[in-house]
PDB file of N, CA, C and O in Angstrom:
ATOM      1  N   ARG A   1      27.331 -11.294 -10.714  1.00 54.00           N
ATOM      2  CA  ARG A   1      25.936 -11.033 -11.015  1.00 54.00           C
ATOM      3  C   ARG A   1      25.214 -10.750  -9.701  1.00 54.00           C
ATOM      4  O   ARG A   1      25.298 -11.517  -8.760  1.00 54.00           O
ATOM      5  N   LEU A   2      24.493  -9.649  -9.672  1.00 62.00           N
ATOM      6  CA  LEU A   2      23.746  -9.234  -8.487  1.00 62.00           C
ATOM      7  C   LEU A   2      22.344  -9.820  -8.540  1.00 62.00           C
ATOM      8  O   LEU A   2      21.639  -9.683  -9.532  1.00 62.00           O
ATOM      9  N   ILE A   3      21.955 -10.507  -7.491  1.00 68.00           N
ATOM     10  CA  ILE A   3      20.601 -11.052  -7.402  1.00 68.00           C
ATOM     11  C   ILE A   3      19.841 -10.215  -6.386  1.00 68.00           C
ATOM     12  O   ILE A   3      20.241 -10.104  -5.234  1.00 68.00           O
ATOM     13  N   MET A   4      18.750  -9.633  -6.844  1.00 80.00           N
ATOM     14  CA  MET A   4      17.947  -8.797  -5.961  1.00 80.00           C
ATOM     15  C   MET A   4      16.690  -9.563  -5.577  1.00 80.00           C
ATOM     16  O   MET A   4      16.154 -10.318  -6.367  1.00 80.00           O
ATOM     17  N   GLU A   5      16.233  -9.346  -4.371  1.00 90.00           N
ATOM     18  CA  GLU A   5      15.052 -10.030  -3.894  1.00 90.00           C
ATOM     19  C   GLU A   5      13.966  -9.015  -3.557  1.00 90.00           C
ATOM     20  O   GLU A   5      14.248  -7.886  -3.176  1.00 90.00           O
ATOM     21  N   TRP A   6      12.727  -9.462  -3.672  1.00 94.00           N
ATOM     22  CA  TRP A   6      11.591  -8.627  -3.315  1.00 94.00           C
ATOM     23  C   TRP A   6      11.547  -8.423  -1.808  1.00 94.00           C
ATOM     24  O   TRP A   6      11.818  -9.326  -1.040  1.00 94.00           O
ATOM     25  N   ILE A   7      11.178  -7.219  -1.401  1.00 95.00           N
ATOM     26  CA  ILE A   7      11.055  -6.865   0.013  1.00 95.00           C
ATOM     27  C   ILE A   7       9.582  -6.617   0.302  1.00 95.00           C
ATOM     28  O   ILE A   7       8.923  -5.852  -0.418  1.00 95.00           O
ATOM     29  N   LYS A   8       9.048  -7.267   1.328  1.00 96.00           N
ATOM     30  CA  LYS A   8       7.651  -7.057   1.708  1.00 96.00           C
ATOM     31  C   LYS A   8       7.491  -5.667   2.306  1.00 96.00           C
ATOM     32  O   LYS A   8       8.279  -5.253   3.157  1.00 96.00           O
ATOM     33  N   CYS A   9       6.465  -4.962   1.869  1.00 96.00           N
ATOM     34  CA  CYS A   9       6.200  -3.629   2.410  1.00 96.00           C
ATOM     35  C   CYS A   9       5.912  -3.682   3.904  1.00 96.00           C
ATOM     36  O   CYS A   9       6.210  -2.730   4.622  1.00 96.00           O
ATOM     37  N   SER A  10       5.358  -4.798   4.369  1.00 96.00           N
ATOM     38  CA  SER A  10       5.066  -4.923   5.799  1.00 96.00           C
ATOM     39  C   SER A  10       6.344  -5.068   6.632  1.00 96.00           C
ATOM     40  O   SER A  10       6.320  -4.861   7.835  1.00 96.00           O
ATOM     41  N   GLN A  11       7.474  -5.399   5.978  1.00 96.00           N
ATOM     42  CA  GLN A  11       8.737  -5.561   6.693  1.00 96.00           C
ATOM     43  C   GLN A  11       9.628  -4.329   6.619  1.00 96.00           C
ATOM     44  O   GLN A  11      10.356  -4.026   7.552  1.00 96.00           O
ATOM     45  N   ASP A  12       9.597  -3.630   5.481  1.00 96.00           N
ATOM     46  CA  ASP A  12      10.460  -2.468   5.305  1.00 96.00           C
ATOM     47  C   ASP A  12       9.951  -1.658   4.122  1.00 96.00           C
ATOM     48  O   ASP A  12       9.449  -2.215   3.151  1.00 96.00           O
ATOM     49  N   LEU A  13      10.097  -0.341   4.188  1.00 96.00           N
ATOM     50  CA  LEU A  13       9.722   0.535   3.088  1.00 96.00           C
ATOM     51  C   LEU A  13      10.977   1.156   2.493  1.00 96.00           C
ATOM     52  O   LEU A  13      12.000   1.278   3.171  1.00 96.00           O
ATOM     53  N   PRO A  14      10.905   1.563   1.237  1.00 94.00           N
ATOM     54  CA  PRO A  14      12.100   2.107   0.575  1.00 94.00           C
ATOM     55  C   PRO A  14      12.621   3.376   1.238  1.00 94.00           C
ATOM     56  O   PRO A  14      11.858   4.155   1.810  1.00 94.00           O
ATOM     57  N   LYS A  15      13.925   3.558   1.108  1.00 93.00           N
ATOM     58  CA  LYS A  15      14.572   4.790   1.521  1.00 93.00           C
ATOM     59  C   LYS A  15      15.104   5.513   0.284  1.00 93.00           C
ATOM     60  O   LYS A  15      15.884   6.452   0.383  1.00 93.00           O
ATOM     61  N   ILE A  16      14.667   5.022  -0.873  1.00 89.00           N
ATOM     62  CA  ILE A  16      15.036   5.591  -2.167  1.00 89.00           C
ATOM     63  C   ILE A  16      13.761   5.943  -2.919  1.00 89.00           C
ATOM     64  O   ILE A  16      12.679   5.457  -2.585  1.00 89.00           O
ATOM     65  N   GLN A  17      13.866   6.789  -3.929  1.00 87.00           N
ATOM     66  CA  GLN A  17      12.663   7.241  -4.629  1.00 87.00           C
ATOM     67  C   GLN A  17      12.227   6.287  -5.737  1.00 87.00           C
ATOM     68  O   GLN A  17      11.040   5.992  -5.862  1.00 87.00           O
ATOM     69  N   TYR A  18      13.124   5.812  -6.574  1.00 88.00           N
ATOM     70  CA  TYR A  18      12.744   5.021  -7.745  1.00 88.00           C
ATOM     71  C   TYR A  18      12.870   3.533  -7.440  1.00 88.00           C
ATOM     72  O   TYR A  18      13.934   3.072  -7.039  1.00 88.00           O
ATOM     73  N   VAL A  19      11.785   2.795  -7.636  1.00 93.00           N
ATOM     74  CA  VAL A  19      11.746   1.386  -7.277  1.00 93.00           C
ATOM     75  C   VAL A  19      10.947   0.582  -8.303  1.00 93.00           C
ATOM     76  O   VAL A  19      10.213   1.133  -9.111  1.00 93.00           O
ATOM     77  N   LEU A  20      11.117  -0.736  -8.240  1.00 93.00           N
ATOM     78  CA  LEU A  20      10.174  -1.654  -8.862  1.00 93.00           C
ATOM     79  C   LEU A  20       9.173  -2.007  -7.781  1.00 93.00           C
ATOM     80  O   LEU A  20       9.542  -2.189  -6.619  1.00 93.00           O
ATOM     81  N   MET A  21       7.915  -2.099  -8.142  1.00 93.00           N
ATOM     82  CA  MET A  21       6.898  -2.439  -7.158  1.00 93.00           C
ATOM     83  C   MET A  21       5.986  -3.509  -7.718  1.00 93.00           C
ATOM     84  O   MET A  21       5.814  -3.626  -8.925  1.00 93.00           O
ATOM     85  N   SER A  22       5.436  -4.314  -6.826  1.00 93.00           N
ATOM     86  CA  SER A  22       4.569  -5.414  -7.228  1.00 93.00           C
ATOM     87  C   SER A  22       3.158  -5.155  -6.703  1.00 93.00           C
ATOM     88  O   SER A  22       2.969  -4.813  -5.535  1.00 93.00           O
ATOM     89  N   TYR A  23       2.202  -5.325  -7.605  1.00 86.00           N
ATOM     90  CA  TYR A  23       0.804  -5.072  -7.301  1.00 86.00           C
ATOM     91  C   TYR A  23      -0.036  -6.074  -8.074  1.00 86.00           C
ATOM     92  O   TYR A  23       0.073  -6.168  -9.295  1.00 86.00           O
ATOM     93  N   ASN A  24      -0.829  -6.867  -7.366  1.00 87.00           N
ATOM     94  CA  ASN A  24      -1.761  -7.785  -8.019  1.00 87.00           C
ATOM     95  C   ASN A  24      -1.054  -8.680  -9.048  1.00 87.00           C
ATOM     96  O   ASN A  24      -1.505  -8.804 -10.185  1.00 87.00           O
ATOM     97  N   ASN A  25       0.098  -9.252  -8.656  1.00 87.00           N
ATOM     98  CA  ASN A  25       0.907 -10.130  -9.511  1.00 87.00           C
ATOM     99  C   ASN A  25       1.472  -9.438 -10.743  1.00 87.00           C
ATOM    100  O   ASN A  25       1.792 -10.084 -11.731  1.00 87.00           O
ATOM    101  N   MET A  26       1.577  -8.113 -10.716  1.00 89.00           N
ATOM    102  CA  MET A  26       2.205  -7.355 -11.793  1.00 89.00           C
ATOM    103  C   MET A  26       3.442  -6.659 -11.233  1.00 89.00           C
ATOM    104  O   MET A  26       3.532  -6.399 -10.041  1.00 89.00           O
ATOM    105  N   VAL A  27       4.380  -6.334 -12.103  1.00 91.00           N
ATOM    106  CA  VAL A  27       5.577  -5.594 -11.717  1.00 91.00           C
ATOM    107  C   VAL A  27       5.600  -4.309 -12.535  1.00 91.00           C
ATOM    108  O   VAL A  27       5.352  -4.323 -13.736  1.00 91.00           O
ATOM    109  N   MET A  28       5.871  -3.198 -11.853  1.00 89.00           N
ATOM    110  CA  MET A  28       5.956  -1.928 -12.550  1.00 89.00           C
ATOM    111  C   MET A  28       6.982  -1.038 -11.874  1.00 89.00           C
ATOM    112  O   MET A  28       7.296  -1.210 -10.701  1.00 89.00           O
ATOM    113  N   GLU A  29       7.506  -0.113 -12.634  1.00 88.00           N
ATOM    114  CA  GLU A  29       8.425   0.876 -12.091  1.00 88.00           C
ATOM    115  C   GLU A  29       7.595   1.983 -11.459  1.00 88.00           C
ATOM    116  O   GLU A  29       6.505   2.299 -11.930  1.00 88.00           O
ATOM    117  N   GLY A  30       8.087   2.548 -10.383  1.00 87.00           N
ATOM    118  CA  GLY A  30       7.343   3.620  -9.749  1.00 87.00           C
ATOM    119  C   GLY A  30       8.198   4.466  -8.848  1.00 87.00           C
ATOM    120  O   GLY A  30       9.411   4.298  -8.769  1.00 87.00           O
ATOM    121  N   ASP A  31       7.542   5.384  -8.184  1.00 86.00           N
ATOM    122  CA  ASP A  31       8.192   6.298  -7.255  1.00 86.00           C
ATOM    123  C   ASP A  31       7.675   6.039  -5.848  1.00 86.00           C
ATOM    124  O   ASP A  31       6.499   5.712  -5.662  1.00 86.00           O
ATOM    125  N   PHE A  32       8.541   6.214  -4.880  1.00 89.00           N
ATOM    126  CA  PHE A  32       8.152   6.159  -3.475  1.00 89.00           C
ATOM    127  C   PHE A  32       8.491   7.517  -2.888  1.00 89.00           C
ATOM    128  O   PHE A  32       9.659   7.877  -2.749  1.00 89.00           O
ATOM    129  N   VAL A  33       7.455   8.302  -2.585  1.00 85.00           N
ATOM    130  CA  VAL A  33       7.649   9.667  -2.118  1.00 85.00           C
ATOM    131  C   VAL A  33       6.742   9.914  -0.918  1.00 85.00           C
ATOM    132  O   VAL A  33       5.538   9.613  -0.978  1.00 85.00           O
ATOM    133  N   ASN A  34       7.315  10.454   0.145  1.00 85.00           N
ATOM    134  CA  ASN A  34       6.557  10.783   1.358  1.00 85.00           C
ATOM    135  C   ASN A  34       5.720   9.605   1.858  1.00 85.00           C
ATOM    136  O   ASN A  34       4.555   9.766   2.220  1.00 85.00           O
ATOM    137  N   GLY A  35       6.303   8.414   1.828  1.00 91.00           N
ATOM    138  CA  GLY A  35       5.643   7.235   2.373  1.00 91.00           C
ATOM    139  C   GLY A  35       4.573   6.623   1.499  1.00 91.00           C
ATOM    140  O   GLY A  35       3.817   5.767   1.944  1.00 91.00           O
ATOM    141  N   LYS A  36       4.510   7.031   0.212  1.00 89.00           N
ATOM    142  CA  LYS A  36       3.494   6.498  -0.694  1.00 89.00           C
ATOM    143  C   LYS A  36       4.126   6.075  -2.016  1.00 89.00           C
ATOM    144  O   LYS A  36       5.096   6.667  -2.475  1.00 89.00           O
ATOM    145  N   PHE A  37       3.531   5.041  -2.628  1.00 90.00           N
ATOM    146  CA  PHE A  37       3.959   4.578  -3.940  1.00 90.00           C
ATOM    147  C   PHE A  37       3.127   5.262  -5.024  1.00 90.00           C
ATOM    148  O   PHE A  37       1.919   5.444  -4.864  1.00 90.00           O
ATOM    149  N   TYR A  38       3.798   5.598  -6.134  1.00 86.00           N
ATOM    150  CA  TYR A  38       3.114   6.220  -7.272  1.00 86.00           C
ATOM    151  C   TYR A  38       3.561   5.538  -8.554  1.00 86.00           C
ATOM    152  O   TYR A  38       4.736   5.211  -8.709  1.00 86.00           O
ATOM    153  N   HIS A  39       2.627   5.337  -9.474  1.00 79.00           N
ATOM    154  CA  HIS A  39       2.956   4.826 -10.804  1.00 79.00           C
ATOM    155  C   HIS A  39       3.038   6.036 -11.727  1.00 79.00           C
ATOM    156  O   HIS A  39       2.126   6.874 -11.719  1.00 79.00           O
ATOM    157  N   PRO A  40       4.111   6.176 -12.518  1.00 71.00           N
ATOM    158  CA  PRO A  40       4.281   7.379 -13.347  1.00 71.00           C
ATOM    159  C   PRO A  40       3.094   7.683 -14.262  1.00 71.00           C
ATOM    160  O   PRO A  40       2.802   8.841 -14.512  1.00 71.00           O
ATOM    161  N   SER A  41       2.394   6.679 -14.747  1.00 67.00           N
ATOM    162  CA  SER A  41       1.283   6.955 -15.669  1.00 67.00           C
ATOM    163  C   SER A  41       0.086   7.574 -14.956  1.00 67.00           C
ATOM    164  O   SER A  41      -0.822   8.089 -15.604  1.00 67.00           O
ATOM    165  N   SER A  42       0.068   7.540 -13.614  1.00 61.00           N
ATOM    166  CA  SER A  42      -1.050   8.137 -12.877  1.00 61.00           C
ATOM    167  C   SER A  42      -0.756   9.584 -12.498  1.00 61.00           C
ATOM    168  O   SER A  42      -1.536  10.202 -11.791  1.00 61.00           O
ATOM    169  N   CYS A  43       0.365  10.121 -12.989  1.00 64.00           N
ATOM    170  CA  CYS A  43       0.755  11.485 -12.630  1.00 64.00           C
ATOM    171  C   CYS A  43       0.544  12.443 -13.788  1.00 64.00           C
ATOM    172  O   CYS A  43       0.731  12.092 -14.946  1.00 64.00           O
ATOM    173  N   SER A  44       0.137  13.641 -13.446  1.00 62.00           N
ATOM    174  CA  SER A  44       0.093  14.726 -14.422  1.00 62.00           C
ATOM    175  C   SER A  44       0.619  15.974 -13.736  1.00 62.00           C
ATOM    176  O   SER A  44       0.435  16.168 -12.537  1.00 62.00           O
ATOM    177  N   HIS A  45       1.279  16.791 -14.493  1.00 60.00           N
ATOM    178  CA  HIS A  45       1.869  18.008 -13.950  1.00 60.00           C
ATOM    179  C   HIS A  45       1.285  19.193 -14.715  1.00 60.00           C
ATOM    180  O   HIS A  45       1.408  19.277 -15.928  1.00 60.00           O
ATOM    181  N   VAL A  46       0.622  20.075 -13.992  1.00 61.00           N
ATOM    182  CA  VAL A  46      -0.007  21.237 -14.600  1.00 61.00           C
ATOM    183  C   VAL A  46       0.521  22.483 -13.902  1.00 61.00           C
ATOM    184  O   VAL A  46       0.393  22.622 -12.686  1.00 61.00           O
ATOM    185  N   GLU A  47       1.130  23.362 -14.687  1.00 61.00           N
ATOM    186  CA  GLU A  47       1.659  24.623 -14.174  1.00 61.00           C
ATOM    187  C   GLU A  47       2.503  24.432 -12.920  1.00 61.00           C
ATOM    188  O   GLU A  47       2.343  25.132 -11.917  1.00 61.00           O
ATOM    189  N   GLY A  48       3.367  23.413 -12.937  1.00 57.00           N
ATOM    190  CA  GLY A  48       4.275  23.176 -11.831  1.00 57.00           C
ATOM    191  C   GLY A  48       3.668  22.435 -10.653  1.00 57.00           C
ATOM    192  O   GLY A  48       4.328  22.227  -9.652  1.00 57.00           O
ATOM    193  N   HIS A  49       2.412  22.028 -10.745  1.00 56.00           N
ATOM    194  CA  HIS A  49       1.755  21.295  -9.666  1.00 56.00           C
ATOM    195  C   HIS A  49       1.615  19.832 -10.058  1.00 56.00           C
ATOM    196  O   HIS A  49       1.140  19.520 -11.147  1.00 56.00           O
ATOM    197  N   CYS A  50       2.022  18.959  -9.175  1.00 61.00           N
ATOM    198  CA  CYS A  50       1.918  17.518  -9.418  1.00 61.00           C
ATOM    199  C   CYS A  50       0.550  17.034  -8.959  1.00 61.00           C
ATOM    200  O   CYS A  50       0.143  17.283  -7.825  1.00 61.00           O
ATOM    201  N   LYS A  51      -0.146  16.372  -9.852  1.00 64.00           N
ATOM    202  CA  LYS A  51      -1.449  15.791  -9.507  1.00 64.00           C
ATOM    203  C   LYS A  51      -1.335  14.281  -9.660  1.00 64.00           C
ATOM    204  O   LYS A  51      -1.850  13.710 -10.606  1.00 64.00           O
ATOM    205  N   CYS A  52      -0.627  13.661  -8.736  1.00 72.00           N
ATOM    206  CA  CYS A  52      -0.386  12.230  -8.791  1.00 72.00           C
ATOM    207  C   CYS A  52      -1.351  11.501  -7.860  1.00 72.00           C
ATOM    208  O   CYS A  52      -1.688  12.011  -6.792  1.00 72.00           O
ATOM    209  N   GLU A  53      -1.746  10.323  -8.277  1.00 77.00           N
ATOM    210  CA  GLU A  53      -2.597   9.496  -7.433  1.00 77.00           C
ATOM    211  C   GLU A  53      -1.773   8.357  -6.856  1.00 77.00           C
ATOM    212  O   GLU A  53      -0.996   7.726  -7.566  1.00 77.00           O
ATOM    213  N   GLU A  54      -1.986   8.096  -5.585  1.00 83.00           N
ATOM    214  CA  GLU A  54      -1.259   7.026  -4.908  1.00 83.00           C
ATOM    215  C   GLU A  54      -1.614   5.679  -5.522  1.00 83.00           C
ATOM    216  O   GLU A  54      -2.767   5.423  -5.850  1.00 83.00           O
ATOM    217  N   GLN A  55      -0.599   4.833  -5.708  1.00 87.00           N
ATOM    218  CA  GLN A  55      -0.810   3.458  -6.176  1.00 87.00           C
ATOM    219  C   GLN A  55      -1.019   2.597  -4.951  1.00 87.00           C
ATOM    220  O   GLN A  55      -0.077   2.328  -4.212  1.00 87.00           O
ATOM    221  N   GLU A  56      -2.243   2.217  -4.678  1.00 89.00           N
ATOM    222  CA  GLU A  56      -2.550   1.426  -3.489  1.00 89.00           C
ATOM    223  C   GLU A  56      -2.368  -0.057  -3.776  1.00 89.00           C
ATOM    224  O   GLU A  56      -2.375  -0.488  -4.918  1.00 89.00           O
ATOM    225  N   GLY A  57      -2.227  -0.831  -2.733  1.00 92.00           N
ATOM    226  CA  GLY A  57      -2.151  -2.283  -2.864  1.00 92.00           C
ATOM    227  C   GLY A  57      -0.768  -2.835  -3.152  1.00 92.00           C
ATOM    228  O   GLY A  57      -0.624  -4.015  -3.429  1.00 92.00           O
ATOM    229  N   ILE A  58       0.269  -1.997  -3.096  1.00 94.00           N
ATOM    230  CA  ILE A  58       1.630  -2.481  -3.334  1.00 94.00           C
ATOM    231  C   ILE A  58       2.016  -3.389  -2.169  1.00 94.00           C
ATOM    232  O   ILE A  58       1.895  -3.015  -1.011  1.00 94.00           O
ATOM    233  N   THR A  59       2.459  -4.592  -2.492  1.00 96.00           N
ATOM    234  CA  THR A  59       2.804  -5.568  -1.452  1.00 96.00           C
ATOM    235  C   THR A  59       4.309  -5.757  -1.303  1.00 96.00           C
ATOM    236  O   THR A  59       4.779  -6.110  -0.229  1.00 96.00           O
ATOM    237  N   HIS A  60       5.065  -5.566  -2.388  1.00 96.00           N
ATOM    238  CA  HIS A  60       6.514  -5.797  -2.385  1.00 96.00           C
ATOM    239  C   HIS A  60       7.187  -4.725  -3.231  1.00 96.00           C
ATOM    240  O   HIS A  60       6.570  -4.144  -4.128  1.00 96.00           O
ATOM    241  N   TRP A  61       8.473  -4.523  -2.978  1.00 96.00           N
ATOM    242  CA  TRP A  61       9.262  -3.590  -3.772  1.00 96.00           C
ATOM    243  C   TRP A  61      10.713  -4.055  -3.811  1.00 96.00           C
ATOM    244  O   TRP A  61      11.123  -4.898  -3.038  1.00 96.00           O
ATOM    245  N   MET A  62      11.489  -3.485  -4.723  1.00 95.00           N
ATOM    246  CA  MET A  62      12.936  -3.685  -4.777  1.00 95.00           C
ATOM    247  C   MET A  62      13.561  -2.501  -5.510  1.00 95.00           C
ATOM    248  O   MET A  62      12.879  -1.828  -6.288  1.00 95.00           O
ATOM    249  N   PRO A  63      14.839  -2.226  -5.247  1.00 93.00           N
ATOM    250  CA  PRO A  63      15.509  -1.141  -5.969  1.00 93.00           C
ATOM    251  C   PRO A  63      15.568  -1.456  -7.463  1.00 93.00           C
ATOM    252  O   PRO A  63      15.577  -2.622  -7.865  1.00 93.00           O
ATOM    253  N   LEU A  64      15.627  -0.420  -8.272  1.00 90.00           N
ATOM    254  CA  LEU A  64      15.820  -0.614  -9.709  1.00 90.00           C
ATOM    255  C   LEU A  64      17.217  -1.170  -9.946  1.00 90.00           C
ATOM    256  O   LEU A  64      18.161  -0.809  -9.233  1.00 90.00           O
ATOM    257  N   PRO A  65      17.372  -2.046 -10.924  1.00 86.00           N
ATOM    258  CA  PRO A  65      18.720  -2.541 -11.232  1.00 86.00           C
ATOM    259  C   PRO A  65      19.548  -1.451 -11.885  1.00 86.00           C
ATOM    260  O   PRO A  65      19.000  -0.484 -12.429  1.00 86.00           O
ATOM    261  N   GLU A  66      20.851  -1.599 -11.825  1.00 83.00           N
ATOM    262  CA  GLU A  66      21.747  -0.682 -12.517  1.00 83.00           C
ATOM    263  C   GLU A  66      21.583  -0.873 -14.024  1.00 83.00           C
ATOM    264  O   GLU A  66      21.355  -2.003 -14.487  1.00 83.00           O
ATOM    265  N   PRO A  67      21.714   0.180 -14.822  1.00 82.00           N
ATOM    266  CA  PRO A  67      21.644   0.023 -16.275  1.00 82.00           C
ATOM    267  C   PRO A  67      22.834  -0.791 -16.788  1.00 82.00           C
ATOM    268  O   PRO A  67      23.877  -0.846 -16.115  1.00 82.00           O
ATOM    269  N   PRO A  68      22.707  -1.385 -17.956  1.00 83.00           N
ATOM    270  CA  PRO A  68      23.829  -2.162 -18.495  1.00 83.00           C
ATOM    271  C   PRO A  68      25.011  -1.276 -18.835  1.00 83.00           C
ATOM    272  O   PRO A  68      24.853  -0.090 -19.132  1.00 83.00           O
ATOM    273  N   ILE A  69      26.192  -1.857 -18.782  1.00 85.00           N
ATOM    274  CA  ILE A  69      27.418  -1.164 -19.145  1.00 85.00           C
ATOM    275  C   ILE A  69      27.814  -1.646 -20.526  1.00 85.00           C
ATOM    276  O   ILE A  69      27.927  -2.849 -20.772  1.00 85.00           O
ATOM    277  N   ASP A  70      28.028  -0.703 -21.428  1.00 80.00           N
ATOM    278  CA  ASP A  70      28.406  -1.057 -22.794  1.00 80.00           C
ATOM    279  C   ASP A  70      29.910  -1.235 -22.862  1.00 80.00           C
ATOM    280  O   ASP A  70      30.671  -0.277 -22.881  1.00 80.00           O
ATOM    281  N   ASN A  71      30.351  -2.494 -22.841  1.00 72.00           N
ATOM    282  CA  ASN A  71      31.780  -2.809 -22.928  1.00 72.00           C
ATOM    283  C   ASN A  71      32.141  -3.167 -24.355  1.00 72.00           C
ATOM    284  O   ASN A  71      32.348  -4.309 -24.695  1.00 72.00           O
ATOM    285  N   LYS A  72      32.252  -2.171 -25.191  1.00 68.00           N
ATOM    286  CA  LYS A  72      32.497  -2.380 -26.626  1.00 68.00           C
ATOM    287  C   LYS A  72      33.701  -3.226 -26.892  1.00 68.00           C
ATOM    288  O   LYS A  72      34.702  -3.266 -26.466  1.00 68.00           O
TER     289      LYS A  72
END
């Protein structure tokens, strides 16, 4: 069993795009792109242009866990 721990943004930032992020005692899935965190619900794409708003206040992050394996 893999145990993942939260990483403080002040100590290290992700080198991957898809992460779990913590904001105001909440946990949400998001993207880390060009040094900024984004929550998918704050994004809209119009005619191939991304109009995403940065999710500010993220204090911690961790990689997304691997999906479950169906061992029938």
